[in-house]
């Protein structure tokens, strides 16, 4: 349950995690929340189809995010904890800078029970440190969850 996972990560969620209406047949469940520190959180959960790889799904998400940016887009990997056959966990910092938007997000990708999970926390550029803290909490919870399920 995503709501329990977010709560266990220590993220201060105001008003709970809300399930968004997802596109019919998309196979993606979308969620959103706001934190007590002013971050906007979102998540996507989708079952990994046969032949889909973690790397491809990660690249697809980042490409889709870049496509929504009307200014300059930057994506920087900050964590790749998927070596030695361990279920991968990756994290990226992304930013969209331009005339109409200056936004940043910390994004974590991982697999849980055969599902590809993306958790993002968006903030204005001056709030990026809070988004990075949320990212670190999500990474720690994802790693802990994997240890507990082994």
Tab-separated table of N, CA and C in Angstrom:
chain	number	residue	atom	x	y	z
A	1	UNK	N	0.846	-1.182	0.000
A	1	UNK	CA	0.000	0.000	0.000
A	1	UNK	C	0.890	1.242	0.000
A	2	UNK	N	0.735	2.079	-0.997
A	2	UNK	CA	1.589	3.248	-1.165
A	2	UNK	C	1.453	4.227	0.003
A	3	UNK	N	0.244	4.441	0.480
A	3	UNK	CA	0.023	5.377	1.574
A	3	UNK	C	0.815	4.948	2.815
A	4	UNK	N	0.787	3.662	3.127
A	4	UNK	CA	1.537	3.146	4.281
A	4	UNK	C	3.041	3.284	4.052
A	5	UNK	N	3.481	3.048	2.820
A	5	UNK	CA	4.901	3.178	2.493
A	5	UNK	C	5.371	4.617	2.678
A	6	UNK	N	4.605	5.580	2.163
A	6	UNK	CA	4.970	6.993	2.299
A	6	UNK	C	5.000	7.380	3.775
A	7	UNK	N	4.008	6.942	4.516
A	7	UNK	CA	3.953	7.232	5.948
A	7	UNK	C	5.154	6.620	6.676
A	8	UNK	N	5.491	5.376	6.345
A	8	UNK	CA	6.621	4.697	6.991
A	8	UNK	C	7.949	5.369	6.660
A	9	UNK	N	8.003	6.090	5.554
A	9	UNK	CA	9.241	6.771	5.179
A	9	UNK	C	9.472	8.032	6.013
A	10	UNK	N	8.466	8.446	6.769
A	10	UNK	CA	8.607	9.628	7.614
A	10	UNK	C	8.260	10.931	6.916
A	11	UNK	N	7.616	10.839	5.746
A	11	UNK	CA	7.190	12.042	5.033
A	11	UNK	C	5.922	12.565	5.716
A	12	UNK	N	5.911	13.856	6.040
A	12	UNK	CA	4.764	14.483	6.694
A	12	UNK	C	3.718	14.822	5.634
A	13	UNK	N	2.697	13.964	5.515
A	13	UNK	CA	1.664	14.149	4.502
A	13	UNK	C	0.464	14.853	5.125
A	14	UNK	N	0.050	15.966	4.487
A	14	UNK	CA	-1.139	16.691	4.939
A	14	UNK	C	-2.337	16.196	4.149
A	15	UNK	N	-3.359	15.723	4.819
A	15	UNK	CA	-4.591	15.321	4.153
A	15	UNK	C	-4.559	13.958	3.496
A	16	UNK	N	-3.501	13.218	3.667
A	16	UNK	CA	-3.432	11.859	3.136
A	16	UNK	C	-2.981	11.778	1.688
A	17	UNK	N	-2.683	10.560	1.278
A	17	UNK	CA	-2.302	10.276	-0.099
A	17	UNK	C	-3.586	10.052	-0.883
A	18	UNK	N	-3.745	10.792	-1.985
A	18	UNK	CA	-4.970	10.700	-2.790
A	18	UNK	C	-4.691	9.931	-4.070
A	19	UNK	N	-5.593	9.016	-4.389
A	19	UNK	CA	-5.474	8.304	-5.654
A	19	UNK	C	-6.109	9.164	-6.730
A	20	UNK	N	-5.381	9.377	-7.804
A	20	UNK	CA	-5.856	10.184	-8.915
A	20	UNK	C	-6.598	9.295	-9.904
A	21	UNK	N	-7.495	9.897	-10.643
A	21	UNK	CA	-8.164	9.155	-11.710
A	21	UNK	C	-7.120	8.844	-12.768
A	22	UNK	N	-6.970	7.568	-13.093
A	22	UNK	CA	-5.969	7.200	-14.088
A	22	UNK	C	-6.643	6.944	-15.427
A	23	UNK	N	-5.888	7.117	-16.475
A	23	UNK	CA	-6.419	6.901	-17.821
A	23	UNK	C	-6.837	5.440	-17.961
A	24	UNK	N	-7.992	5.232	-18.476
A	24	UNK	CA	-8.521	3.886	-18.646
A	24	UNK	C	-7.568	3.051	-19.488
A	25	UNK	N	-7.217	1.905	-18.968
A	25	UNK	CA	-6.365	0.988	-19.708
A	25	UNK	C	-4.891	1.343	-19.693
A	26	UNK	N	-4.501	2.411	-18.974
A	26	UNK	CA	-3.098	2.816	-18.967
A	26	UNK	C	-2.235	1.860	-18.145
A	27	UNK	N	-2.865	1.188	-17.183
A	27	UNK	CA	-2.107	0.287	-16.317
A	27	UNK	C	-1.271	1.017	-15.292
A	28	UNK	N	-1.458	2.321	-15.175
A	28	UNK	CA	-0.694	3.123	-14.220
A	28	UNK	C	-1.647	3.695	-13.179
A	29	UNK	N	-1.348	3.439	-11.919
A	29	UNK	CA	-2.092	4.067	-10.822
A	29	UNK	C	-1.302	5.293	-10.382
A	30	UNK	N	-1.961	6.438	-10.307
A	30	UNK	CA	-1.307	7.692	-9.943
A	30	UNK	C	-1.820	8.179	-8.596
A	31	UNK	N	-0.920	8.763	-7.828
A	31	UNK	CA	-1.236	9.258	-6.489
A	31	UNK	C	-0.606	10.630	-6.307
A	32	UNK	N	-1.157	11.406	-5.374
A	32	UNK	CA	-0.571	12.709	-5.062
A	32	UNK	C	-0.803	13.045	-3.597
A	33	UNK	N	-0.003	13.972	-3.094
A	33	UNK	CA	-0.117	14.444	-1.718
A	33	UNK	C	0.659	15.748	-1.585
A	34	UNK	N	0.397	16.430	-0.506
A	34	UNK	CA	1.176	17.609	-0.140
A	34	UNK	C	1.800	17.334	1.212
A	35	UNK	N	2.994	17.881	1.412
A	35	UNK	CA	3.678	17.664	2.676
A	35	UNK	C	3.510	18.872	3.573
A	36	UNK	N	3.815	18.675	4.833
A	36	UNK	CA	3.767	19.773	5.793
A	36	UNK	C	4.814	20.837	5.512
A	37	UNK	N	5.828	20.502	4.689
A	37	UNK	CA	6.885	21.471	4.385
A	37	UNK	C	6.697	22.153	3.037
A	38	UNK	N	5.523	21.967	2.406
A	38	UNK	CA	5.219	22.664	1.174
A	38	UNK	C	5.628	21.965	-0.112
A	39	UNK	N	6.041	20.718	-0.027
A	39	UNK	CA	6.368	19.960	-1.230
A	39	UNK	C	5.106	19.350	-1.823
A	40	UNK	N	5.117	19.150	-3.126
A	40	UNK	CA	4.054	18.407	-3.790
A	40	UNK	C	4.624	17.040	-4.112
A	41	UNK	N	3.968	15.995	-3.622
A	41	UNK	CA	4.418	14.632	-3.880
A	41	UNK	C	3.509	13.936	-4.866
A	42	UNK	N	4.092	13.070	-5.657
A	42	UNK	CA	3.304	12.268	-6.581
A	42	UNK	C	3.975	10.918	-6.751
A	43	UNK	N	3.182	9.954	-7.166
A	43	UNK	CA	3.720	8.612	-7.396
A	43	UNK	C	2.946	7.952	-8.518
A	44	UNK	N	3.637	7.080	-9.208
A	44	UNK	CA	3.018	6.213	-10.198
A	44	UNK	C	3.417	4.791	-9.862
A	45	UNK	N	2.457	3.888	-9.962
A	45	UNK	CA	2.700	2.471	-9.718
A	45	UNK	C	2.141	1.714	-10.910
A	46	UNK	N	2.978	0.891	-11.528
A	46	UNK	CA	2.522	0.115	-12.673
A	46	UNK	C	3.157	-1.264	-12.638
A	47	UNK	N	2.377	-2.250	-13.041
A	47	UNK	CA	2.892	-3.607	-13.130
A	47	UNK	C	3.856	-3.661	-14.307
A	48	UNK	N	5.004	-4.263	-14.082
A	48	UNK	CA	5.988	-4.399	-15.151
A	48	UNK	C	5.560	-5.533	-16.074
A	49	UNK	N	5.369	-5.193	-17.339
A	49	UNK	CA	4.982	-6.187	-18.334
A	49	UNK	C	6.198	-7.020	-18.729
A	50	UNK	N	5.934	-8.198	-19.222
A	50	UNK	CA	7.003	-9.062	-19.699
A	50	UNK	C	7.818	-8.312	-20.752
A	51	UNK	N	9.112	-8.331	-20.602
A	51	UNK	CA	9.987	-7.660	-21.555
A	51	UNK	C	10.317	-6.225	-21.208
A	52	UNK	N	9.607	-5.635	-20.233
A	52	UNK	CA	9.929	-4.273	-19.819
A	52	UNK	C	11.065	-4.321	-18.810
A	53	UNK	N	12.009	-3.436	-18.976
A	53	UNK	CA	13.120	-3.398	-18.028
A	53	UNK	C	13.031	-2.161	-17.147
A	54	UNK	N	13.633	-2.267	-15.999
A	54	UNK	CA	13.704	-1.153	-15.061
A	54	UNK	C	14.349	0.052	-15.737
A	55	UNK	N	15.435	-0.184	-16.460
A	55	UNK	CA	16.150	0.899	-17.140
A	55	UNK	C	15.256	1.597	-18.164
A	56	UNK	N	14.529	0.811	-18.979
A	56	UNK	CA	13.651	1.391	-20.001
A	56	UNK	C	12.534	2.217	-19.376
A	57	UNK	N	11.923	1.694	-18.314
A	57	UNK	CA	10.826	2.423	-17.668
A	57	UNK	C	11.324	3.707	-17.018
A	58	UNK	N	12.519	3.663	-16.444
A	58	UNK	CA	13.113	4.861	-15.853
A	58	UNK	C	13.360	5.909	-16.936
A	59	UNK	N	13.966	5.488	-18.040
A	59	UNK	CA	14.260	6.412	-19.147
A	59	UNK	C	12.979	6.991	-19.740
A	60	UNK	N	11.945	6.163	-19.855
A	60	UNK	CA	10.667	6.627	-20.406
A	60	UNK	C	10.048	7.711	-19.515
A	61	UNK	N	10.081	7.501	-18.201
A	61	UNK	CA	9.521	8.481	-17.272
A	61	UNK	C	10.274	9.807	-17.389
A	62	UNK	N	11.612	9.740	-17.399
A	62	UNK	CA	12.409	10.959	-17.491
A	62	UNK	C	12.169	11.679	-18.823
A	63	UNK	N	12.013	10.923	-19.894
A	63	UNK	CA	11.741	11.511	-21.204
A	63	UNK	C	10.386	12.220	-21.210
A	64	UNK	N	9.389	11.591	-20.601
A	64	UNK	CA	8.055	12.192	-20.505
A	64	UNK	C	8.113	13.472	-19.667
A	65	UNK	N	8.889	13.450	-18.590
A	65	UNK	CA	9.051	14.634	-17.747
A	65	UNK	C	9.726	15.754	-18.538
A	66	UNK	N	10.745	15.420	-19.286
A	66	UNK	CA	11.433	16.411	-20.107
A	66	UNK	C	10.476	17.006	-21.140
A	67	UNK	N	9.599	16.196	-21.698
A	67	UNK	CA	8.646	16.661	-22.698
A	67	UNK	C	7.665	17.692	-22.170
A	68	UNK	N	7.438	17.706	-20.855
A	68	UNK	CA	6.528	18.687	-20.255
A	68	UNK	C	7.225	20.010	-19.930
A	69	UNK	N	8.540	20.029	-20.045
A	69	UNK	CA	9.317	21.226	-19.720
A	69	UNK	C	9.399	22.125	-20.946
A	70	UNK	N	8.961	23.378	-20.799
A	70	UNK	CA	9.008	24.309	-21.922
A	70	UNK	C	10.309	25.103	-21.954
A	71	UNK	N	11.130	24.943	-20.942
A	71	UNK	CA	12.406	25.655	-20.886
A	71	UNK	C	13.561	24.677	-21.020
A	72	UNK	N	14.620	24.960	-20.299
A	72	UNK	CA	15.791	24.086	-20.290
A	72	UNK	C	15.583	22.997	-19.253
A	73	UNK	N	15.887	21.765	-19.633
A	73	UNK	CA	15.680	20.613	-18.760
A	73	UNK	C	17.028	20.015	-18.395
A	74	UNK	N	17.165	19.655	-17.129
A	74	UNK	CA	18.372	18.964	-16.668
A	74	UNK	C	17.946	17.782	-15.816
A	75	UNK	N	18.647	16.680	-15.978
A	75	UNK	CA	18.396	15.468	-15.207
A	75	UNK	C	19.739	14.909	-14.764
A	76	UNK	N	19.910	14.753	-13.454
A	76	UNK	CA	21.180	14.293	-12.909
A	76	UNK	C	20.933	13.076	-12.017
A	77	UNK	N	21.577	11.937	-12.339
A	77	UNK	CA	21.430	10.777	-11.457
A	77	UNK	C	22.193	11.023	-10.157
A	78	UNK	N	21.566	10.684	-9.038
A	78	UNK	CA	22.221	10.870	-7.746
A	78	UNK	C	22.386	9.560	-6.991
A	79	UNK	N	21.753	8.492	-7.491
A	79	UNK	CA	21.868	7.204	-6.817
A	79	UNK	C	21.553	6.095	-7.803
A	80	UNK	N	22.376	5.075	-7.768
A	80	UNK	CA	22.096	3.855	-8.514
A	80	UNK	C	22.515	2.714	-7.605
A	81	UNK	N	21.548	2.122	-6.918
A	81	UNK	CA	21.829	1.056	-5.960
A	81	UNK	C	21.315	-0.270	-6.484
A	82	UNK	N	21.612	-0.579	-7.730
A	82	UNK	CA	21.064	-1.783	-8.318
A	82	UNK	C	22.108	-2.754	-8.818
A	83	UNK	N	23.219	-2.864	-8.150
A	83	UNK	CA	24.245	-3.789	-8.585
A	83	UNK	C	24.048	-5.172	-7.978
A	84	UNK	N	24.760	-6.135	-8.521
A	84	UNK	CA	24.855	-7.494	-7.981
A	84	UNK	C	23.515	-8.205	-7.857
A	85	UNK	N	22.616	-7.991	-8.813
A	85	UNK	CA	21.356	-8.718	-8.812
A	85	UNK	C	20.328	-8.203	-7.827
A	86	UNK	N	20.658	-7.149	-7.102
A	86	UNK	CA	19.720	-6.565	-6.144
A	86	UNK	C	18.669	-5.784	-6.940
A	87	UNK	N	17.426	-5.845	-6.499
A	87	UNK	CA	16.389	-5.060	-7.159
A	87	UNK	C	16.831	-3.606	-7.164
A	88	UNK	N	16.808	-2.967	-8.316
A	88	UNK	CA	17.375	-1.628	-8.417
A	88	UNK	C	16.581	-0.544	-7.701
A	89	UNK	N	17.315	0.445	-7.241
A	89	UNK	CA	16.766	1.691	-6.722
A	89	UNK	C	17.598	2.788	-7.379
A	90	UNK	N	16.935	3.718	-8.050
A	90	UNK	CA	17.628	4.844	-8.673
A	90	UNK	C	16.965	6.130	-8.229
A	91	UNK	N	17.766	7.190	-8.188
A	91	UNK	CA	17.226	8.504	-7.860
A	91	UNK	C	17.838	9.535	-8.792
A	92	UNK	N	17.033	10.531	-9.133
A	92	UNK	CA	17.455	11.613	-10.018
A	92	UNK	C	16.984	12.941	-9.448
A	93	UNK	N	17.759	13.976	-9.731
A	93	UNK	CA	17.329	15.347	-9.507
A	93	UNK	C	17.030	15.904	-10.890
A	94	UNK	N	15.877	16.523	-11.058
A	94	UNK	CA	15.538	17.133	-12.335
A	94	UNK	C	15.148	18.592	-12.097
A	95	UNK	N	15.366	19.393	-13.134
A	95	UNK	CA	14.993	20.802	-13.056
A	95	UNK	C	14.515	21.255	-14.422
A	96	UNK	N	13.547	22.149	-14.401
A	96	UNK	CA	13.038	22.785	-15.610
A	96	UNK	C	13.164	24.290	-15.384
A	97	UNK	N	13.985	24.931	-16.192
A	97	UNK	CA	14.251	26.350	-16.031
A	97	UNK	C	13.855	27.087	-17.294
A	98	UNK	N	13.054	28.113	-17.138
A	98	UNK	CA	12.641	28.878	-18.305
A	98	UNK	C	11.845	30.088	-17.910
A	99	UNK	N	11.318	30.769	-18.934
A	99	UNK	CA	10.557	31.987	-18.697
A	99	UNK	C	9.301	31.738	-17.875
A	100	UNK	N	8.623	30.630	-18.165
A	100	UNK	CA	7.341	30.357	-17.518
A	100	UNK	C	7.430	29.463	-16.290
A	101	UNK	N	8.560	28.761	-16.128
A	101	UNK	CA	8.630	27.803	-15.026
A	101	UNK	C	10.056	27.653	-14.522
A	102	UNK	N	10.178	27.597	-13.229
A	102	UNK	CA	11.423	27.239	-12.571
A	102	UNK	C	11.041	26.241	-11.496
A	103	UNK	N	11.213	24.984	-11.810
A	103	UNK	CA	10.785	23.940	-10.890
A	103	UNK	C	11.852	22.858	-10.812
A	104	UNK	N	11.838	22.151	-9.719
A	104	UNK	CA	12.771	21.053	-9.528
A	104	UNK	C	12.033	19.898	-8.860
A	105	UNK	N	12.601	18.715	-8.995
A	105	UNK	CA	12.006	17.536	-8.355
A	105	UNK	C	13.087	16.526	-8.037
A	106	UNK	N	12.877	15.813	-6.964
A	106	UNK	CA	13.695	14.654	-6.611
A	106	UNK	C	12.832	13.437	-6.884
A	107	UNK	N	13.356	12.516	-7.683
A	107	UNK	CA	12.571	11.367	-8.130
A	107	UNK	C	13.291	10.080	-7.756
A	108	UNK	N	12.538	9.131	-7.212
A	108	UNK	CA	13.069	7.812	-6.859
A	108	UNK	C	12.313	6.763	-7.658
A	109	UNK	N	13.055	5.823	-8.224
A	109	UNK	CA	12.494	4.697	-8.969
A	109	UNK	C	12.899	3.417	-8.267
A	110	UNK	N	11.947	2.492	-8.080
A	110	UNK	CA	12.281	1.191	-7.522
A	110	UNK	C	11.208	0.190	-7.919
A	111	UNK	N	11.488	-1.080	-7.641
A	111	UNK	CA	10.537	-2.146	-7.939
A	111	UNK	C	10.108	-2.767	-6.618
A	112	UNK	N	8.795	-2.949	-6.484
A	112	UNK	CA	8.239	-3.581	-5.277
A	112	UNK	C	7.155	-4.555	-5.722
A	113	UNK	N	7.323	-5.820	-5.394
A	113	UNK	CA	6.336	-6.863	-5.707
A	113	UNK	C	5.957	-6.864	-7.191
A	114	UNK	N	6.970	-6.765	-8.063
A	114	UNK	CA	6.725	-6.800	-9.500
A	114	UNK	C	6.132	-5.522	-10.072
A	115	UNK	N	6.115	-4.468	-9.263
A	115	UNK	CA	5.564	-3.195	-9.713
A	115	UNK	C	6.681	-2.157	-9.788
A	116	UNK	N	6.662	-1.385	-10.874
A	116	UNK	CA	7.603	-0.292	-11.056
A	116	UNK	C	7.001	0.926	-10.367
A	117	UNK	N	7.727	1.478	-9.401
A	117	UNK	CA	7.213	2.571	-8.582
A	117	UNK	C	8.082	3.813	-8.796
A	118	UNK	N	7.436	4.927	-9.033
A	118	UNK	CA	8.100	6.215	-9.168
A	118	UNK	C	7.523	7.136	-8.102
A	119	UNK	N	8.397	7.730	-7.285
A	119	UNK	CA	7.953	8.682	-6.268
A	119	UNK	C	8.718	9.981	-6.488
A	120	UNK	N	7.984	11.064	-6.663
A	120	UNK	CA	8.605	12.371	-6.915
A	120	UNK	C	8.131	13.387	-5.888
A	121	UNK	N	9.038	14.274	-5.525
A	121	UNK	CA	8.687	15.425	-4.687
A	121	UNK	C	9.148	16.672	-5.425
A	122	UNK	N	8.187	17.535	-5.741
A	122	UNK	CA	8.454	18.752	-6.507
A	122	UNK	C	8.513	19.945	-5.574
A	123	UNK	N	9.384	20.890	-5.952
A	123	UNK	CA	9.557	22.096	-5.150
A	123	UNK	C	10.048	23.220	-6.048
A	124	UNK	N	9.809	24.463	-5.628
A	124	UNK	CA	10.491	25.548	-6.327
A	124	UNK	C	11.995	25.388	-6.085
A	125	UNK	N	12.808	26.007	-6.895
A	125	UNK	CA	14.254	25.817	-6.780
A	125	UNK	C	14.775	26.085	-5.374
A	126	UNK	N	14.205	27.073	-4.692
A	126	UNK	CA	14.685	27.390	-3.342
A	126	UNK	C	14.277	26.328	-2.306
A	127	UNK	N	13.379	25.413	-2.672
A	127	UNK	CA	12.960	24.348	-1.761
A	127	UNK	C	13.563	23.003	-2.098
A	128	UNK	N	14.565	22.996	-2.956
A	128	UNK	CA	15.138	21.734	-3.416
A	128	UNK	C	15.733	20.910	-2.267
A	129	UNK	N	16.270	21.562	-1.246
A	129	UNK	CA	16.836	20.811	-0.126
A	129	UNK	C	15.772	19.962	0.573
A	130	UNK	N	14.541	20.463	0.651
A	130	UNK	CA	13.457	19.683	1.262
A	130	UNK	C	13.083	18.495	0.379
A	131	UNK	N	13.089	18.698	-0.931
A	131	UNK	CA	12.791	17.598	-1.857
A	131	UNK	C	13.877	16.526	-1.777
A	132	UNK	N	15.117	16.949	-1.615
A	132	UNK	CA	16.224	15.990	-1.499
A	132	UNK	C	16.111	15.197	-0.200
A	133	UNK	N	15.683	15.845	0.869
A	133	UNK	CA	15.467	15.139	2.134
A	133	UNK	C	14.364	14.096	1.968
A	134	UNK	N	13.274	14.468	1.296
A	134	UNK	CA	12.189	13.514	1.037
A	134	UNK	C	12.699	12.353	0.193
A	135	UNK	N	13.516	12.655	-0.816
A	135	UNK	CA	14.111	11.602	-1.650
A	135	UNK	C	14.900	10.616	-0.788
A	136	UNK	N	15.734	11.134	0.098
A	136	UNK	CA	16.549	10.264	0.941
A	136	UNK	C	15.683	9.377	1.836
A	137	UNK	N	14.582	9.915	2.315
A	137	UNK	CA	13.667	9.127	3.151
A	137	UNK	C	12.998	8.014	2.341
A	138	UNK	N	12.621	8.322	1.092
A	138	UNK	CA	11.997	7.315	0.228
A	138	UNK	C	13.004	6.218	-0.115
A	139	UNK	N	14.233	6.605	-0.434
A	139	UNK	CA	15.279	5.618	-0.747
A	139	UNK	C	15.503	4.706	0.454
A	140	UNK	N	15.628	5.277	1.637
A	140	UNK	CA	15.849	4.474	2.842
A	140	UNK	C	14.691	3.516	3.081
A	141	UNK	N	13.465	3.988	2.895
A	141	UNK	CA	12.296	3.127	3.093
A	141	UNK	C	12.250	2.021	2.043
A	142	UNK	N	12.592	2.335	0.796
A	142	UNK	CA	12.602	1.322	-0.261
A	142	UNK	C	13.638	0.254	0.032
A	143	UNK	N	14.809	0.661	0.469
A	143	UNK	CA	15.861	-0.302	0.821
A	143	UNK	C	15.451	-1.139	2.019
A	144	UNK	N	14.874	-0.515	3.035
A	144	UNK	CA	14.448	-1.239	4.233
A	144	UNK	C	13.368	-2.246	3.888
A	145	UNK	N	12.431	-1.843	3.031
A	145	UNK	CA	11.351	-2.715	2.618
A	145	UNK	C	11.903	-3.944	1.898
A	146	UNK	N	12.917	-3.755	1.076
A	146	UNK	CA	13.525	-4.862	0.347
A	146	UNK	C	14.214	-5.829	1.327
A	147	UNK	N	14.890	-5.276	2.335
A	147	UNK	CA	15.559	-6.121	3.324
A	147	UNK	C	14.521	-6.937	4.094
A	148	UNK	N	13.423	-6.278	4.473
A	148	UNK	CA	12.363	-6.971	5.231
A	148	UNK	C	11.685	-8.052	4.419
A	149	UNK	N	11.607	-7.857	3.092
A	149	UNK	CA	10.893	-8.850	2.276
A	149	UNK	C	11.774	-10.008	1.849
A	150	UNK	N	13.092	-9.905	2.080
A	150	UNK	CA	14.005	-11.008	1.716
A	150	UNK	C	13.952	-12.140	2.713
